[in-house]
Amino acid sequence: MKYLVVLNINPDVLSALTEAEQQAIYSGHEKFLATVQESGEFHSTVALAEPAKSSVVKVRDGVPAVTDGPFVEAKEFLAGYYLLDCASRERVEELAAMIPDAGIEGLGVEVREVVFELGN
């Protein structure tokens, strides 16, 4: 069963961390990646640019309109994800708890089961 492990980031929370705490997050992600790659549960991952570098495309009456930034104002934004192939929800939740973001007040890791997939 595949699960999307969603990383939601709050820039205010991150900026309040010390340099050492921020480095611990990056090191923790490296350790997490090594774990899921070694176990064979890793499928893919992406990291996304911050919302200020995003755009929103809407088509109205056949005419596309592009605007800057995210669609909604929010403190948190989608920063990236891991796609994991695990035997159970319990296992993916166990792995998600290893992601450093899960242990930081104001950040979170969301687990969602994949119900449809097309592609590689």
PDB file of C-alpha atoms in Angstrom:
ATOM      1  CA  MET A   1       0.000   0.000   0.000  1.00  0.00           C
ATOM      2  CA  LYS A   2       1.348   3.431  -0.903  1.00  0.00           C
ATOM      3  CA  TYR A   3       1.139   6.402   1.424  1.00  0.00           C
ATOM      4  CA  LEU A   4       1.877  10.061   0.845  1.00  0.00           C
ATOM      5  CA  VAL A   5       3.722  11.556   3.800  1.00  0.00           C
ATOM      6  CA  VAL A   6       3.082  15.298   3.507  1.00  0.00           C
ATOM      7  CA  LEU A   7       5.443  17.843   5.028  1.00  0.00           C
ATOM      8  CA  ASN A   8       3.750  21.091   6.044  1.00  0.00           C
ATOM      9  CA  ILE A   9       6.088  23.934   6.964  1.00  0.00           C
ATOM     10  CA  ASN A  10       5.526  27.142   8.892  1.00  0.00           C
ATOM     11  CA  PRO A  11       8.350  29.581   8.064  1.00  0.00           C
ATOM     12  CA  ASP A  12       7.834  31.472  11.337  1.00  0.00           C
ATOM     13  CA  VAL A  13       8.422  28.276  13.312  1.00  0.00           C
ATOM     14  CA  LEU A  14      11.537  27.435  11.305  1.00  0.00           C
ATOM     15  CA  SER A  15      13.023  30.907  11.634  1.00  0.00           C
ATOM     16  CA  ALA A  16      12.605  30.745  15.427  1.00  0.00           C
ATOM     17  CA  LEU A  17      14.851  27.656  15.582  1.00  0.00           C
ATOM     18  CA  THR A  18      18.566  27.923  16.198  1.00  0.00           C
ATOM     19  CA  GLU A  19      21.037  27.076  13.444  1.00  0.00           C
ATOM     20  CA  ALA A  20      21.813  23.810  15.256  1.00  0.00           C
ATOM     21  CA  GLU A  21      18.112  22.905  15.490  1.00  0.00           C
ATOM     22  CA  GLN A  22      17.631  23.632  11.783  1.00  0.00           C
ATOM     23  CA  GLN A  23      20.665  21.505  10.918  1.00  0.00           C
ATOM     24  CA  ALA A  24      19.241  18.694  13.069  1.00  0.00           C
ATOM     25  CA  ILE A  25      16.116  18.744  10.891  1.00  0.00           C
ATOM     26  CA  TYR A  26      18.163  18.320   7.706  1.00  0.00           C
ATOM     27  CA  SER A  27      20.271  15.573   9.268  1.00  0.00           C
ATOM     28  CA  GLY A  28      17.125  13.852  10.485  1.00  0.00           C
ATOM     29  CA  HIS A  29      15.694  13.840   6.975  1.00  0.00           C
ATOM     30  CA  GLU A  30      18.914  12.273   5.665  1.00  0.00           C
ATOM     31  CA  LYS A  31      18.651   9.552   8.333  1.00  0.00           C
ATOM     32  CA  PHE A  32      14.967   9.002   7.525  1.00  0.00           C
ATOM     33  CA  LEU A  33      15.753   8.665   3.800  1.00  0.00           C
ATOM     34  CA  ALA A  34      18.495   6.141   4.517  1.00  0.00           C
ATOM     35  CA  THR A  35      16.089   4.104   6.665  1.00  0.00           C
ATOM     36  CA  VAL A  36      13.275   3.900   4.102  1.00  0.00           C
ATOM     37  CA  GLN A  37      15.691   3.283   1.226  1.00  0.00           C
ATOM     38  CA  GLU A  38      17.364   0.421   3.090  1.00  0.00           C
ATOM     39  CA  SER A  39      13.991  -1.104   4.035  1.00  0.00           C
ATOM     40  CA  GLY A  40      12.718  -0.930   0.434  1.00  0.00           C
ATOM     41  CA  GLU A  41       9.745   1.217   1.469  1.00  0.00           C
ATOM     42  CA  PHE A  42      10.960   4.344  -0.329  1.00  0.00           C
ATOM     43  CA  HIS A  43       9.241   5.261  -3.592  1.00  0.00           C
ATOM     44  CA  SER A  44      10.018   8.949  -4.221  1.00  0.00           C
ATOM     45  CA  THR A  45      10.289  12.385  -2.660  1.00  0.00           C
ATOM     46  CA  VAL A  46      10.121  16.028  -3.696  1.00  0.00           C
ATOM     47  CA  ALA A  47      10.867  19.326  -2.007  1.00  0.00           C
ATOM     48  CA  LEU A  48       8.907  22.351  -3.164  1.00  0.00           C
ATOM     49  CA  ALA A  49       9.847  26.029  -3.408  1.00  0.00           C
ATOM     50  CA  GLU A  50       8.230  28.453  -0.986  1.00  0.00           C
ATOM     51  CA  PRO A  51       4.822  29.932  -1.888  1.00  0.00           C
ATOM     52  CA  ALA A  52       6.347  33.264  -2.907  1.00  0.00           C
ATOM     53  CA  LYS A  53       7.782  31.451  -5.926  1.00  0.00           C
ATOM     54  CA  SER A  54       4.466  29.850  -6.881  1.00  0.00           C
ATOM     55  CA  SER A  55       1.675  30.891  -9.184  1.00  0.00           C
ATOM     56  CA  VAL A  56      -2.000  30.057  -9.499  1.00  0.00           C
ATOM     57  CA  VAL A  57      -3.570  29.329 -12.887  1.00  0.00           C
ATOM     58  CA  LYS A  58      -7.318  29.744 -13.312  1.00  0.00           C
ATOM     59  CA  VAL A  59      -9.262  29.472 -16.552  1.00  0.00           C
ATOM     60  CA  ARG A  60     -12.446  31.517 -16.795  1.00  0.00           C
ATOM     61  CA  ASP A  61     -14.516  31.530 -19.969  1.00  0.00           C
ATOM     62  CA  GLY A  62     -11.651  29.808 -21.758  1.00  0.00           C
ATOM     63  CA  VAL A  63      -9.128  32.502 -20.824  1.00  0.00           C
ATOM     64  CA  PRO A  64      -6.257  31.569 -18.517  1.00  0.00           C
ATOM     65  CA  ALA A  65      -5.305  34.000 -15.761  1.00  0.00           C
ATOM     66  CA  VAL A  66      -2.078  33.586 -13.809  1.00  0.00           C
ATOM     67  CA  THR A  67      -1.511  35.223 -10.434  1.00  0.00           C
ATOM     68  CA  ASP A  68       1.435  35.172  -8.050  1.00  0.00           C
ATOM     69  CA  GLY A  69       1.595  33.234  -4.826  1.00  0.00           C
ATOM     70  CA  PRO A  70      -0.548  30.618  -3.174  1.00  0.00           C
ATOM     71  CA  PHE A  71      -4.310  30.447  -3.590  1.00  0.00           C
ATOM     72  CA  VAL A  72      -5.084  30.934   0.101  1.00  0.00           C
ATOM     73  CA  GLU A  73      -3.320  32.799   2.855  1.00  0.00           C
ATOM     74  CA  ALA A  74      -1.929  30.369   5.381  1.00  0.00           C
ATOM     75  CA  LYS A  75       0.856  30.160   7.915  1.00  0.00           C
ATOM     76  CA  GLU A  76       1.697  26.640   6.810  1.00  0.00           C
ATOM     77  CA  PHE A  77       2.428  25.523   3.289  1.00  0.00           C
ATOM     78  CA  LEU A  78       3.171  22.292   1.478  1.00  0.00           C
ATOM     79  CA  ALA A  79       6.936  21.975   1.486  1.00  0.00           C
ATOM     80  CA  GLY A  80       7.279  18.518  -0.015  1.00  0.00           C
ATOM     81  CA  TYR A  81       6.468  14.873   0.453  1.00  0.00           C
ATOM     82  CA  TYR A  82       7.729  11.341   0.672  1.00  0.00           C
ATOM     83  CA  LEU A  83       5.872   8.603  -1.198  1.00  0.00           C
ATOM     84  CA  LEU A  84       6.311   5.348   0.690  1.00  0.00           C
ATOM     85  CA  ASP A  85       5.192   1.790  -0.038  1.00  0.00           C
ATOM     86  CA  CYS A  86       4.450   0.177   3.330  1.00  0.00           C
ATOM     87  CA  ALA A  87       2.672  -2.949   4.496  1.00  0.00           C
ATOM     88  CA  SER A  88       0.313  -1.084   6.832  1.00  0.00           C
ATOM     89  CA  ARG A  89      -0.854   2.287   8.116  1.00  0.00           C
ATOM     90  CA  GLU A  90       0.829   1.493  11.423  1.00  0.00           C
ATOM     91  CA  ARG A  91       4.186   1.069   9.674  1.00  0.00           C
ATOM     92  CA  VAL A  92       3.940   4.330   7.719  1.00  0.00           C
ATOM     93  CA  GLU A  93       2.923   6.171  10.906  1.00  0.00           C
ATOM     94  CA  GLU A  94       5.941   4.649  12.660  1.00  0.00           C
ATOM     95  CA  LEU A  95       8.164   5.930   9.855  1.00  0.00           C
ATOM     96  CA  ALA A  96       6.482   9.361   9.795  1.00  0.00           C
ATOM     97  CA  ALA A  97       7.255   9.747  13.490  1.00  0.00           C
ATOM     98  CA  MET A  98      10.958   9.491  12.575  1.00  0.00           C
ATOM     99  CA  ILE A  99      10.759  12.663  10.460  1.00  0.00           C
ATOM    100  CA  PRO A 100      12.163  15.515  12.573  1.00  0.00           C
ATOM    101  CA  ASP A 101       9.333  17.888  11.642  1.00  0.00           C
ATOM    102  CA  ALA A 102       6.902  15.668  13.581  1.00  0.00           C
ATOM    103  CA  GLY A 103       8.662  16.544  16.846  1.00  0.00           C
ATOM    104  CA  ILE A 104       8.649  20.327  16.427  1.00  0.00           C
ATOM    105  CA  GLU A 105       5.792  22.361  17.873  1.00  0.00           C
ATOM    106  CA  GLY A 106       4.018  24.179  15.039  1.00  0.00           C
ATOM    107  CA  LEU A 107       5.076  21.733  12.308  1.00  0.00           C
ATOM    108  CA  GLY A 108       3.450  18.484  11.288  1.00  0.00           C
ATOM    109  CA  VAL A 109       3.638  15.407   9.131  1.00  0.00           C
ATOM    110  CA  GLU A 110       0.430  14.245   7.455  1.00  0.00           C
ATOM    111  CA  VAL A 111      -0.061  10.643   6.287  1.00  0.00           C
ATOM    112  CA  ARG A 112      -2.526   9.944   3.486  1.00  0.00           C
ATOM    113  CA  GLU A 113      -3.225   6.676   1.730  1.00  0.00           C
ATOM    114  CA  VAL A 114      -2.845   6.758  -2.045  1.00  0.00           C
ATOM    115  CA  VAL A 115      -6.100   5.551  -3.632  1.00  0.00           C
ATOM    116  CA  PHE A 116      -5.136   6.090  -7.277  1.00  0.00           C
ATOM    117  CA  GLU A 117      -1.818   6.339  -9.090  1.00  0.00           C
ATOM    118  CA  LEU A 118      -0.872   6.633 -12.730  1.00  0.00           C
ATOM    119  CA  GLY A 119       2.670   6.847 -14.038  1.00  0.00           C
ATOM    120  CA  ASN A 120       6.050   5.531 -13.062  1.00  0.00           C
TER     121      ASN A 120
END
